[in-house]
Structure formats: C-alpha cells, structure tokens
Coordinates of C-alpha atoms in Angstrom, one line a residue:
Chain Y
M1 CA -60.3 -10.3 -11.7
I2 CA -62.0 -10.6 -15.0
D3 CA -61.6 -13.8 -17.0
L4 CA -60.8 -12.6 -20.5
S5 CA -60.1 -16.0 -22.0
V6 CA -62.4 -17.3 -24.8
Q7 CA -62.8 -20.6 -26.5
I8 CA -63.1 -20.9 -30.3
G9 CA -63.9 -24.6 -30.8
K10 CA -60.7 -26.4 -29.6
L11 CA -58.7 -23.1 -29.6
K12 CA -58.3 -21.3 -26.4
L13 CA -57.3 -17.6 -26.5
K14 CA -56.1 -15.5 -23.6
N15 CA -58.5 -12.7 -24.7
P16 CA -60.9 -12.2 -27.6
V17 CA -58.9 -9.6 -29.6
L18 CA -57.1 -10.8 -32.7
L19 CA -55.4 -8.8 -35.5
A20 CA -56.9 -9.6 -38.8
S21 CA -55.1 -11.2 -41.7
G22 CA -53.7 -8.7 -44.2
T23 CA -53.4 -6.0 -41.6
V24 CA -50.5 -7.3 -39.6
G25 CA -48.1 -8.6 -42.2
Y26 CA -46.1 -11.5 -40.7
G27 CA -46.0 -9.6 -37.3
N28 CA -42.6 -8.0 -37.5
E29 CA -43.4 -4.5 -38.7
I30 CA -46.3 -3.9 -36.3
A31 CA -44.3 -5.5 -33.4
E32 CA -42.2 -2.3 -33.4
L33 CA -45.3 -0.3 -32.5
T34 CA -47.4 -2.5 -30.2
D35 CA -46.9 -5.3 -27.8
L36 CA -48.3 -8.3 -29.6
S37 CA -48.0 -10.5 -26.5
K38 CA -50.9 -8.7 -25.0
L39 CA -53.3 -9.8 -27.8
G40 CA -55.4 -12.8 -28.0
G41 CA -53.6 -13.6 -31.2
I42 CA -52.7 -12.6 -34.7
V43 CA -53.8 -13.9 -38.1
T44 CA -51.0 -13.8 -40.6
K45 CA -51.2 -12.4 -44.1
S46 CA -52.9 -14.9 -46.5
L47 CA -50.4 -17.5 -47.7
S48 CA -50.6 -19.3 -51.0
L49 CA -48.4 -22.3 -52.0
K50 CA -46.2 -20.2 -54.3
P51 CA -45.4 -16.5 -53.8
R52 CA -47.8 -14.0 -55.3
I53 CA -46.7 -10.5 -56.4
G54 CA -50.2 -9.0 -56.0
N55 CA -52.0 -6.5 -58.1
P56 CA -50.6 -3.4 -59.8
P57 CA -51.0 0.0 -58.2
Q58 CA -53.2 1.8 -57.3
R59 CA -54.2 -0.7 -54.7
V60 CA -55.8 1.3 -52.0
C61 CA -58.1 4.3 -51.8
E62 CA -60.1 6.0 -49.1
T63 CA -63.9 6.1 -49.2
S64 CA -66.5 7.5 -46.8
S65 CA -65.5 6.1 -43.4
G66 CA -63.8 3.2 -45.2
M67 CA -61.2 2.1 -47.6
L68 CA -61.0 0.0 -50.7
N69 CA -58.2 -2.4 -51.3
A70 CA -57.2 -4.6 -54.1
I71 CA -53.8 -6.0 -52.9
G72 CA -54.3 -9.3 -54.6
L73 CA -53.0 -11.6 -51.9
A74 CA -49.3 -10.4 -52.3
N75 CA -47.4 -12.9 -50.2
V76 CA -44.1 -14.7 -49.8
G77 CA -45.5 -18.3 -50.3
V78 CA -45.4 -21.2 -47.9
E79 CA -41.7 -22.1 -48.3
V80 CA -40.3 -18.6 -47.6
F81 CA -42.9 -18.2 -44.8
I82 CA -41.5 -21.3 -43.0
K83 CA -37.9 -20.4 -43.5
E84 CA -38.0 -16.6 -42.9
K85 CA -41.2 -15.7 -41.0
I86 CA -41.9 -18.6 -38.6
P87 CA -38.7 -18.0 -36.6
F88 CA -39.9 -14.5 -35.6
L89 CA -43.5 -15.6 -35.0
K90 CA -42.2 -18.4 -32.7
K91 CA -40.7 -15.8 -30.4
L92 CA -44.1 -14.0 -29.9
N93 CA -46.0 -14.9 -26.8
T94 CA -49.3 -14.9 -28.6
T95 CA -51.5 -17.3 -30.6
I96 CA -50.6 -17.5 -34.2
I97 CA -53.4 -18.3 -36.7
C98 CA -52.2 -18.9 -40.2
N99 CA -54.5 -17.6 -43.0
I100 CA -54.4 -19.6 -46.2
A101 CA -55.7 -18.5 -49.7
A102 CA -55.6 -20.7 -52.8
S103 CA -56.9 -21.0 -56.3
S104 CA -57.9 -24.6 -56.1
V105 CA -59.2 -27.0 -53.4
E106 CA -55.9 -29.0 -53.8
E107 CA -53.9 -25.9 -53.1
Y108 CA -55.7 -25.3 -49.8
V109 CA -55.2 -28.8 -48.8
E110 CA -51.5 -28.8 -49.8
C111 CA -50.8 -25.6 -47.9
T112 CA -52.5 -26.8 -44.8
R113 CA -50.8 -30.2 -45.0
I114 CA -47.3 -28.6 -45.1
L115 CA -48.0 -25.9 -42.5
T116 CA -49.7 -28.2 -39.9
R117 CA -46.3 -29.5 -39.0
E118 CA -45.2 -26.1 -37.8
E119 CA -45.6 -25.9 -34.0
A120 CA -45.8 -22.2 -33.9
I121 CA -49.2 -22.3 -35.8
A122 CA -52.1 -22.8 -33.5
A123 CA -54.9 -22.8 -36.0
F124 CA -55.8 -22.2 -39.6
E125 CA -58.1 -19.6 -41.1
I126 CA -59.1 -20.5 -44.6
N127 CA -59.8 -17.5 -46.8
V128 CA -62.5 -18.6 -49.2
S129 CA -63.6 -15.0 -49.8
C130 CA -60.9 -12.7 -51.1
P131 CA -62.7 -10.4 -53.6
N132 CA -59.5 -9.4 -55.4
V133 CA -58.2 -12.4 -57.1
K134 CA -59.3 -13.9 -60.4
D135 CA -59.0 -17.6 -59.5
G136 CA -60.6 -18.9 -56.3
G137 CA -61.4 -16.1 -53.9
L138 CA -65.1 -15.1 -54.2
E139 CA -65.8 -17.9 -56.7
F140 CA -65.4 -20.3 -53.8
G141 CA -66.8 -17.9 -51.2
N142 CA -70.3 -17.8 -52.8
N143 CA -70.4 -21.4 -53.8
L144 CA -71.9 -23.5 -51.0
Q145 CA -70.5 -26.8 -52.3
A146 CA -67.0 -25.4 -52.7
V147 CA -67.0 -24.1 -49.1
A148 CA -68.3 -27.4 -47.8
Q149 CA -65.7 -29.3 -49.8
I150 CA -62.8 -27.1 -48.8
T151 CA -63.7 -27.3 -45.1
N152 CA -64.0 -31.1 -45.4
K153 CA -60.7 -31.7 -47.2
V154 CA -58.7 -29.2 -45.1
K155 CA -60.0 -30.8 -41.9
A156 CA -58.8 -34.2 -43.2
V157 CA -55.1 -33.1 -43.2
T158 CA -54.8 -31.3 -39.9
D159 CA -55.7 -31.8 -36.3
K160 CA -55.5 -28.1 -35.6
P161 CA -58.6 -26.0 -35.5
V162 CA -59.9 -24.8 -38.9
I163 CA -61.7 -21.5 -39.1
I164 CA -63.4 -20.6 -42.4
K165 CA -63.4 -16.8 -43.3
L166 CA -66.7 -16.2 -44.9
S167 CA -67.7 -13.7 -47.6
P168 CA -70.5 -11.1 -46.9
N169 CA -71.2 -11.0 -50.7
V170 CA -73.9 -13.7 -50.4
S171 CA -77.6 -13.5 -49.7
R172 CA -77.6 -16.0 -46.7
I173 CA -74.3 -16.2 -44.9
S174 CA -75.8 -18.5 -42.3
E175 CA -76.1 -21.3 -44.9
F176 CA -72.4 -21.0 -45.5
A177 CA -71.7 -21.2 -41.7
K178 CA -73.9 -24.3 -41.6
A179 CA -71.9 -25.9 -44.4
V180 CA -68.7 -25.2 -42.4
K181 CA -70.2 -26.8 -39.3
D182 CA -71.6 -29.8 -41.1
N183 CA -68.2 -30.5 -42.6
G184 CA -66.3 -30.3 -39.3
G185 CA -65.1 -26.7 -39.4
D186 CA -64.4 -25.4 -35.9
A187 CA -65.4 -21.8 -36.4
V188 CA -66.2 -19.1 -38.9
S189 CA -64.7 -15.6 -39.3
A190 CA -67.3 -13.1 -40.4
I191 CA -66.9 -11.0 -42.5
N192 CA -64.3 -10.5 -45.2
T193 CA -64.5 -7.3 -47.1
L194 CA -67.5 -6.2 -49.3
V195 CA -67.0 -5.7 -53.0
G196 CA -66.9 -2.0 -53.7
T197 CA -65.6 0.5 -56.2
A198 CA -64.9 4.2 -56.6
F199 CA -64.4 6.5 -59.6
D200 CA -62.5 9.7 -60.1
I201 CA -65.2 12.0 -61.5
W202 CA -62.7 14.2 -63.5
T203 CA -60.9 11.4 -65.3
K204 CA -63.9 9.0 -65.1
K205 CA -61.4 6.2 -64.3
P206 CA -61.7 3.8 -61.3
K207 CA -59.7 4.9 -58.3
I208 CA -58.1 1.4 -58.0
K209 CA -56.5 -0.4 -60.9
N210 CA -58.4 -3.6 -60.3
V211 CA -61.7 -1.5 -60.8
T212 CA -63.3 -3.2 -57.8
G213 CA -61.8 -3.8 -54.4
G214 CA -62.7 -4.9 -50.9
L215 CA -64.4 -2.3 -48.7
S216 CA -63.4 -2.3 -45.1
G217 CA -63.5 0.2 -42.1
P218 CA -66.3 1.7 -40.1
A219 CA -68.5 1.9 -43.2
I220 CA -69.1 -1.8 -43.1
K221 CA -69.7 -2.3 -39.4
P222 CA -73.5 -2.4 -39.4
V223 CA -73.4 -5.0 -42.3
A224 CA -70.9 -7.1 -40.5
L225 CA -72.9 -7.0 -37.3
A226 CA -76.0 -8.1 -39.1
K227 CA -74.1 -11.1 -40.7
V228 CA -72.7 -12.1 -37.3
L229 CA -76.2 -11.9 -35.8
E230 CA -77.7 -14.0 -38.6
I231 CA -75.1 -16.7 -38.1
S232 CA -75.5 -16.6 -34.3
R233 CA -79.3 -17.0 -34.6
N234 CA -79.2 -19.9 -37.0
V235 CA -76.1 -22.0 -36.5
E236 CA -74.3 -23.2 -33.4
I237 CA -70.7 -22.5 -34.4
P238 CA -68.2 -20.1 -32.8
I239 CA -68.0 -16.8 -34.7
I240 CA -65.0 -14.5 -34.9
G241 CA -66.5 -11.1 -35.7
I242 CA -64.8 -8.7 -38.1
G243 CA -65.7 -5.5 -39.8
G244 CA -65.0 -1.9 -39.0
I245 CA -64.0 -2.4 -35.4
M246 CA -62.3 0.9 -34.4
D247 CA -62.5 0.7 -30.5
W248 CA -63.6 -1.4 -27.5
K249 CA -67.2 -0.3 -27.9
D250 CA -67.3 -1.8 -31.4
A251 CA -65.7 -5.0 -30.1
A252 CA -68.2 -5.3 -27.3
E253 CA -71.0 -4.8 -29.8
F254 CA -69.8 -7.7 -32.0
M255 CA -69.6 -10.0 -29.0
I256 CA -73.1 -9.0 -27.9
A257 CA -74.3 -9.8 -31.5
G258 CA -72.8 -13.3 -31.3
A259 CA -69.1 -13.2 -31.7
S260 CA -66.9 -15.2 -29.4
A261 CA -63.8 -13.2 -30.4
V262 CA -63.1 -10.3 -32.8
Q263 CA -60.5 -9.4 -35.3
I264 CA -59.5 -5.8 -36.0
G265 CA -58.1 -4.9 -39.4
T266 CA -58.2 -1.5 -41.0
V267 CA -57.8 0.3 -37.6
N268 CA -54.3 -1.3 -37.4
F269 CA -53.2 1.0 -40.3
I270 CA -54.4 4.1 -38.5
N271 CA -53.6 3.1 -34.9
P272 CA -51.2 0.2 -34.5
K273 CA -51.8 0.1 -30.8
A274 CA -55.6 -0.3 -31.2
G275 CA -55.5 -4.0 -30.2
E276 CA -54.0 -3.2 -26.8
E277 CA -56.3 -0.3 -26.3
I278 CA -59.4 -2.4 -27.1
I279 CA -58.4 -5.0 -24.5
D280 CA -58.0 -2.3 -21.8
G281 CA -61.3 -0.8 -22.8
L282 CA -63.1 -4.2 -22.6
I283 CA -61.7 -4.8 -19.1
E284 CA -63.1 -1.5 -17.9
Y285 CA -66.4 -2.3 -19.6
C286 CA -66.6 -5.7 -17.9
K287 CA -66.0 -4.0 -14.6
K288 CA -68.7 -1.4 -15.1
M289 CA -71.1 -4.1 -16.3
S290 CA -70.1 -6.6 -13.5
I291 CA -69.2 -9.2 -16.1
G292 CA -66.8 -11.8 -14.6
R293 CA -66.2 -13.8 -17.7
I294 CA -66.0 -11.9 -21.0
A295 CA -67.2 -15.1 -22.8
D296 CA -70.6 -14.5 -21.2
L297 CA -70.9 -11.4 -23.4
T298 CA -71.2 -13.6 -26.5
A299 CA -74.7 -13.6 -28.0
S300 CA -76.0 -11.7 -25.0
Y301 CA -78.3 -9.6 -27.2
E302 CA -81.8 -8.9 -26.0
I303 CA -84.3 -8.6 -28.8
Chain R
M1 CA -40.8 4.3 -35.4
Y2 CA -42.9 6.1 -32.8
T3 CA -46.5 7.2 -32.5
E4 CA -46.4 10.6 -30.9
L5 CA -49.2 12.8 -29.7
S6 CA -47.7 16.1 -30.6
T7 CA -48.7 19.7 -30.3
V8 CA -48.8 22.3 -33.1
E9 CA -46.4 25.1 -32.3
S10 CA -46.9 27.4 -35.3
R11 CA -48.4 27.6 -38.7
E12 CA -47.2 29.7 -41.5
K13 CA -48.7 30.3 -45.0
L14 CA -46.1 30.1 -47.7
N15 CA -46.5 30.9 -51.3
G16 CA -49.5 29.7 -53.3
N17 CA -51.6 27.4 -51.1
A18 CA -48.6 25.9 -49.3
Y19 CA -48.3 25.8 -45.5
L20 CA -45.6 25.2 -43.0
L21 CA -46.6 23.5 -39.8
K22 CA -44.2 23.2 -36.9
V23 CA -45.1 20.6 -34.3
K24 CA -43.5 19.4 -31.1
A25 CA -42.6 15.7 -31.5
P26 CA -39.3 15.1 -29.7
Q27 CA -38.8 11.4 -30.4
I28 CA -39.4 11.8 -34.2
A29 CA -37.4 15.1 -34.3
K30 CA -34.4 13.4 -32.8
S31 CA -34.4 10.4 -35.2
I32 CA -35.6 11.8 -38.5
K33 CA -33.4 11.7 -41.6
P34 CA -34.0 13.8 -44.7
G35 CA -36.4 12.1 -47.2
Q36 CA -38.2 10.1 -44.4
F37 CA -41.8 10.8 -43.8
C38 CA -44.5 10.7 -41.2
N39 CA -48.1 9.5 -41.3
I40 CA -50.4 12.1 -39.7
K41 CA -53.9 11.6 -38.4
V42 CA -55.4 14.9 -39.3
S43 CA -58.5 14.6 -37.2
E44 CA -59.5 12.9 -34.0
T45 CA -62.6 11.3 -35.5
N46 CA -62.9 8.6 -38.1
Y47 CA -63.2 11.2 -40.8
P48 CA -61.0 11.3 -42.8
L49 CA -60.3 7.7 -41.9
L50 CA -56.7 7.1 -42.9
R51 CA -53.5 8.9 -41.9
R52 CA -51.9 11.1 -44.5
P53 CA -48.2 10.7 -45.4
F54 CA -46.0 13.9 -45.4
S55 CA -42.3 14.3 -45.9
V56 CA -40.5 15.8 -43.0
C57 CA -39.4 19.2 -44.2
Y58 CA -37.1 20.2 -41.4
A59 CA -36.3 19.3 -37.8
E60 CA -34.7 21.2 -34.9
E61 CA -34.4 20.1 -31.3
D62 CA -37.8 18.8 -30.2
S63 CA -39.7 19.9 -33.3
V64 CA -40.4 18.8 -36.8
Y65 CA -41.8 20.9 -39.7
F66 CA -44.2 19.7 -42.4
M67 CA -44.6 21.6 -45.7
F68 CA -47.7 20.7 -47.6
D69 CA -50.3 22.2 -50.0
I70 CA -54.0 21.9 -49.9
Q71 CA -55.1 19.0 -52.2
G72 CA -58.2 17.6 -50.5
E73 CA -60.2 17.4 -47.3
G74 CA -57.3 16.0 -45.2
T75 CA -54.7 18.7 -46.1
K76 CA -57.4 21.4 -45.7
M77 CA -58.0 20.2 -42.1
L78 CA -54.3 20.1 -41.5
A79 CA -54.0 23.7 -42.8
E80 CA -56.6 24.8 -40.3
K81 CA -54.6 23.6 -37.2
K82 CA -53.7 26.2 -34.7
P83 CA -50.9 26.4 -32.1
G84 CA -51.9 24.2 -29.2
D85 CA -53.9 21.7 -31.3
R86 CA -52.9 18.1 -30.9
L87 CA -51.8 15.9 -33.8
N88 CA -51.1 12.1 -33.7
I89 CA -48.0 11.5 -35.7
L90 CA -46.4 8.2 -36.7
G91 CA -42.8 8.3 -37.8
P92 CA -40.1 8.4 -38.9
L93 CA -41.1 6.1 -41.8
G94 CA -39.3 4.8 -44.8
N95 CA -35.7 5.2 -45.9
G96 CA -34.5 8.7 -46.6
F97 CA -31.9 10.1 -49.1
D98 CA -28.5 8.6 -49.1
T99 CA -26.2 11.6 -48.7
E100 CA -23.0 9.6 -48.2
G101 CA -20.6 8.9 -51.0
D102 CA -18.3 10.3 -53.6
Y103 CA -19.7 13.5 -55.1
D104 CA -19.0 17.2 -54.6
T105 CA -22.2 18.8 -55.8
A106 CA -25.8 18.0 -54.8
V107 CA -28.4 18.9 -57.3
L108 CA -31.8 19.1 -55.7
I109 CA -34.7 19.1 -58.2
G110 CA -38.2 19.6 -56.9
G111 CA -41.6 20.2 -58.5
G112 CA -44.4 22.0 -56.7
I113 CA -44.7 20.8 -53.1
G114 CA -42.0 18.1 -54.0
V115 CA -39.5 20.6 -52.5
A116 CA -40.8 19.7 -49.0
P117 CA -37.9 17.4 -47.9
F118 CA -35.2 19.8 -49.2
P119 CA -34.7 22.1 -46.2
L120 CA -33.6 19.1 -44.0
L121 CA -31.6 17.7 -46.9
T122 CA -29.9 21.0 -47.5
E123 CA -28.8 21.1 -43.8
K124 CA -27.6 17.5 -44.0
L125 CA -25.5 18.3 -47.1
E126 CA -23.3 20.7 -45.3
G127 CA -19.9 20.7 -46.9
K128 CA -21.2 19.9 -50.4
E129 CA -22.0 22.4 -53.1
I130 CA -25.7 22.6 -53.6
V131 CA -27.8 23.8 -56.6
T132 CA -31.6 23.7 -56.0
F133 CA -33.9 23.7 -59.0
V134 CA -37.4 24.7 -57.9
G135 CA -40.3 24.3 -60.3
A136 CA -43.8 25.7 -59.9
R137 CA -46.8 26.7 -61.9
S138 CA -46.1 30.4 -61.5
A139 CA -44.2 32.9 -59.5
D140 CA -46.8 33.0 -56.7
H141 CA -46.3 29.2 -56.2
V142 CA -42.5 29.2 -56.0
I143 CA -41.4 27.9 -52.6
K144 CA -37.9 28.8 -51.4
W145 CA -38.1 28.2 -47.6
G146 CA -35.0 26.6 -46.2
M147 CA -33.3 26.1 -49.5
K148 CA -30.0 27.3 -50.9
N149 CA -28.6 28.5 -54.3
I150 CA -32.0 28.4 -56.0
V151 CA -32.7 28.3 -59.8
T152 CA -36.5 28.7 -60.5
A153 CA -38.6 27.5 -63.3
T154 CA -42.2 28.4 -63.9
D155 CA -44.7 26.9 -66.3
D156 CA -45.9 30.4 -67.3
G157 CA -42.5 32.1 -67.3
S158 CA -43.6 34.5 -64.5
E159 CA -40.3 33.8 -62.6
G160 CA -37.0 32.4 -63.8
F161 CA -36.8 29.8 -66.6
N162 CA -39.9 29.6 -68.8
G163 CA -40.8 25.9 -68.8
N164 CA -40.7 22.9 -66.5
V165 CA -38.0 22.2 -64.0
I166 CA -36.5 19.3 -65.9
A167 CA -36.1 21.5 -69.1
C168 CA -34.6 24.1 -66.8
F169 CA -32.1 21.6 -65.4
Q170 CA -31.1 20.5 -69.0
S171 CA -30.5 24.1 -69.9
E172 CA -28.3 24.7 -66.9
V173 CA -26.4 21.4 -66.5
H174 CA -23.5 22.5 -68.7
K175 CA -22.5 24.8 -65.8
L176 CA -21.9 21.7 -63.7
E177 CA -19.9 19.8 -66.3
K178 CA -16.6 19.6 -64.3
R179 CA -18.4 18.6 -61.2
K180 CA -19.2 15.2 -59.8
I181 CA -22.9 15.5 -59.1
R182 CA -25.6 13.5 -57.4
I183 CA -29.2 14.4 -58.1
F184 CA -32.0 14.3 -55.5
G185 CA -35.4 14.5 -57.0
C186 CA -38.9 14.9 -55.5
G187 CA -42.1 15.9 -57.1
P188 CA -45.1 14.6 -59.1
N189 CA -44.7 11.3 -61.0
P190 CA -44.5 12.8 -64.6
M191 CA -41.7 15.1 -63.4
L192 CA -39.8 12.2 -61.8
K193 CA -40.3 10.1 -64.9
A194 CA -38.7 12.8 -67.0
L195 CA -35.9 13.2 -64.5
Q196 CA -35.3 9.4 -64.5
K197 CA -35.1 9.4 -68.3
E198 CA -32.6 12.3 -68.2
A199 CA -30.5 10.6 -65.4
I200 CA -30.4 7.1 -66.8
N201 CA -26.8 6.0 -67.5
K202 CA -25.7 9.6 -67.0
Y203 CA -26.1 10.7 -63.4
D204 CA -26.1 9.3 -59.9
C205 CA -29.7 10.0 -59.0
Q206 CA -32.2 9.3 -56.2
L207 CA -35.9 9.9 -56.5
S208 CA -38.4 10.3 -53.7
M209 CA -41.7 8.7 -54.8
E210 CA -45.2 9.5 -53.7
S211 CA -48.0 6.9 -53.5
A212 CA -51.4 6.3 -52.0
M213 CA -50.9 4.2 -48.9
A214 CA -52.8 3.2 -45.8
C215 CA -50.4 2.2 -43.1
G216 CA -47.0 3.7 -44.0
F217 CA -44.9 0.9 -42.5
G218 CA -45.3 -2.2 -44.6
I219 CA -48.4 -4.1 -43.3
C220 CA -51.1 -3.0 -45.8
Q221 CA -49.0 -3.6 -49.0
G222 CA -51.0 -0.8 -50.6
C223 CA -48.2 1.2 -52.2
P224 CA -46.3 -1.0 -54.7
I225 CA -43.9 0.3 -57.2
K226 CA -42.6 -1.9 -60.0
K227 CA -39.0 -3.1 -59.8
S228 CA -36.9 -2.4 -62.9
Q229 CA -35.1 -5.7 -62.5
G230 CA -36.8 -9.0 -61.8
E231 CA -40.5 -9.5 -61.1
G232 CA -42.6 -7.8 -58.5
Y233 CA -42.8 -4.7 -56.5
Y234 CA -41.1 -2.6 -53.9
L235 CA -43.3 -0.9 -51.3
V236 CA -42.9 2.9 -51.4
C237 CA -43.5 3.2 -47.7
K238 CA -40.9 0.7 -46.5
D239 CA -38.4 0.1 -49.3
G240 CA -38.6 3.8 -50.3
P241 CA -39.9 6.4 -50.5
V242 CA -36.4 7.2 -51.9
F243 CA -35.1 4.9 -54.6
E244 CA -32.0 4.9 -56.8
S245 CA -33.4 6.1 -60.1
D246 CA -32.5 2.9 -62.0
K247 CA -34.2 0.5 -59.5
I248 CA -37.8 1.4 -60.3
I249 CA -40.3 1.7 -63.2
I250 CA -42.4 4.9 -62.9
E251 CA -45.8 4.5 -64.5

C-alpha cells in the first residue's frame, strides 16, 4: 500500500493532486464530470471582497501548446461565496483551499479575516500574481516588500495555513519564496501564468481584448519546473508545483524537481477527469519505482 | 454532461467546405436537445490543445451528427476523420432552443455553417409550420441537409435572393403577417446583430451565439457576453449558447 499523503506545512493532504484556482470554479460544475473526493484538494476561484465582473471578451485564445487568458478575476465576492458556494463545498470530501485576490493589502487581510471563520476552508492561497488586473495583481507579485507585507499581515489574522501563489514574471523567484518564509508563510505555489500576447496577422489586432494575458498549458511547463527547482535549491519551504501539467508523468516530474504537491489547471478544461487519472498514474509509477511514500519523491532530483 | 470516447461512423462532404460527421455517442445522443453543443477533442495529442465547440446537428438512436466547415487546424483535422476513428466528446453542453410556447410558425434563420443546429431543431418542431432562411456566400455554399421549406439567400445572387439572409427575411416576412411566429437564429455575430435589431420589440426571437471558449461548462469563464440589463456578463457556454434576443448585447 502506497502512502499518498503529503504535508504542506501544517496542511495534510490525502494525496498530492490539487485542482488549480480558476480552473475549477467553485466546484459544482466540474463535480458533474469527476469525483472530487478522490483528489488531494481543490483551490477555489480567486475571491475578492466585492464581486468582480471580469474583463470584456475576447478573454481566451489558444496558442502553441498553450492558452492565453485574461478573465480578470471575475468572481462572486466573499459575501455570496459564503452564502451560496460554501454549502456545496462543505459536502465535498476533499480539502478546500480558498484563493484570495485583492487590490490592496487591507483587502487581502479583510477577506482572510472574514473567511477564516468558515470551517470548510482548510487553508488560504494568496494570489499576489494575477497578470490580468490593473490594481494589485502583478504589481504586488514582483514587489518583494509587498509580498513580504501581505504574507505577514494575512498570517496575523488566521491560524490556517497560508500559501502564497508566486509570479514567474520576476528574475529571481526564490527571493520571493524566501520573503514568504521569513514572514511566516506556510508554503508557496509556483507558478502563476506567464504574461503573453497574440495578434491576428490579418486584422493586426490582439487576439484578446486585454492585449496581454496569462499563458498556461504545456507550453510553460519547462519554465515552471525551472522555477520550482530554483526555489527548492534555495529556500526551505514547501512548494506546490503548477504549470502545464497534463498527465501523471508531468506531476511526477514536478515532485522530483522539488514540489510537495501539484496543482493542475488548463488540463481541467480539456479533460475534467485529469485529476483522478493523474492519481491513478502516480500510484502505478510508485509501484514500478518501489516508492512506499509518495512524499519521498519531493526534491529527489539527481544532478 | 458526459465525456464519451466515441467512434466515427461516417463522414460526408456537403456543399462548399462543409462536412457532416456521424459519431456513435449513445449517452449524448439520448440526452441532446436542439441548440445544445459538444466540446470535441479533435486529436489525441496536445495539439491542438483545447477542445472545439460544435452544435449538435442531428441525433438518432445512439448517434449524433456534427455539421462544420473548415476554419482552421482543428476543423481541418476533424474533417480528416475516417469511420472507425475515435473522438473524445464532452456534452451535451449549454441550454438549447426553447421550442415550447404559444406560436404557430417557426422561422429558422441561419447564415453559413450557422444552420448546423437546424436539422435537430426541425425534427423537434414537428407540428409547427416551419420556414427556413438559409444564407450563404454563393450557391455552392448553400447547405440544405435536414431542413424544411427553405428560402435561400446568397451574397452573390447565384441562388435565391440576391443579398444577405436578413434582407431576404425582411423581403419575405409580409407572407407571414397573419401568423404568430418565433424566430430561431444562428450564424456569425454581424448577422445575429442585424437579426436582433430587426426582432427587437417586434418578434419573439432566440439567438444561438458563438464564442471562443476553453472548457464549455462554466469553469474557465472565458466566454462572456454582455447582459442587456444590469451589469455584467452571461457565459455563452453555460447560460447560453441560446439567448432570448433582448437579453444580450452583441458586440
């Protein structure tokens, strides 16, 4: 029997496969297509204090082995989330991590302070790295002091584990991971999407209305792996690896590079059962490799 | 909503560069309603990465039909499928046309490949009078498969009315004066925008919208369409693709 459980700071997950924020909604739509109770957990869509309507269309477009999105953090807001989404999430037999996005340090703190009372939420993932909003987003994500301050202030209002979702759009991601650790953060998620763009050559117009968007999918996997490795080699903090994971082999690769768990995102749009399939694949892999505890795979790279 | 690993049963080339693909997908075939769509993975690799949304054209017993034309790499790959090939299909998705209610004549207006959902709709409308306006670039692009009582319009005048399908409808609508009509529209955005303008305050009208999307079932939030009342957006995939014509703003 393989021990699939992993530990992310204080947070224990039954297995290392999570669904990434923004690719699972609030759980209800995807629950029709896959058994969420088999997963290590789900990370809900980014929540802001007040509802956000998001960016105008066109919001998504396909690129070579990837996709660009500029959704703009469309979400129902904290109040509606508690009233309408939590009851469903409570019924799921999986770990719920709540992702929070904000345009000021105060808003991050206020969202966390309100939501920390909700029993259904096991941990927070703080999105300091959305590339698609004018206020906050990347401005925080590539400002070391801001990331340090947000981590510190959010930690002060909750006893629950706090994971900071880092931006890859910086030159030294490990410095940001260190700032998270030094300010009491429990873990980091790496990476959020990369800033990208695409143009229609006939109209010469950008393919998405926001001009730039966040690039995700298999196209970004090598970049994400390098960022995970960089953090793993320089900072002692649990890493949740994200970026272009399409199958169990990709997930194993992220763990070898230093991730304690992984999040899958874009693949959920293409194969809503991918999470379950990845867990099955990892079990088989562990058997073949004679790995008794999947946690032993983390940072097992040989260089 | 199901993900079905289905098998291609037949492929037929229609007019222009349009194709009709019949696939065996029993669960979807049994539950599909006209105007709903499926999201198809056109290859088994990561290229192209995303699924492609297609209206369901027709359904019988265990099979569904997709009508599409070649627009890019994805549809080109789909057009190359042979009987026996496997296709991963996610569906039925979205809300279809509302055919219930108080009207005696269904007016179907489609532009180009926008006629794709009409064969299943035509079958569902049994008992109603049907007039189908089919618009196309030219005679060799007019598609009539599975439709009834067709009036054609071509941009170059090579078949039927010389002009676009909305102008054609305007020139013919006097014939329907004494009837209680409901319009079902599907086609490119400029056509639907013109139809919406024509229908506003005058006709009971439903429009099937197209949009770029990733997931097709509401999790990616990639396919917004502006609400005509209040702030914010509907999602084409989940709240649509069919909308009452006065509920949305077409840009």
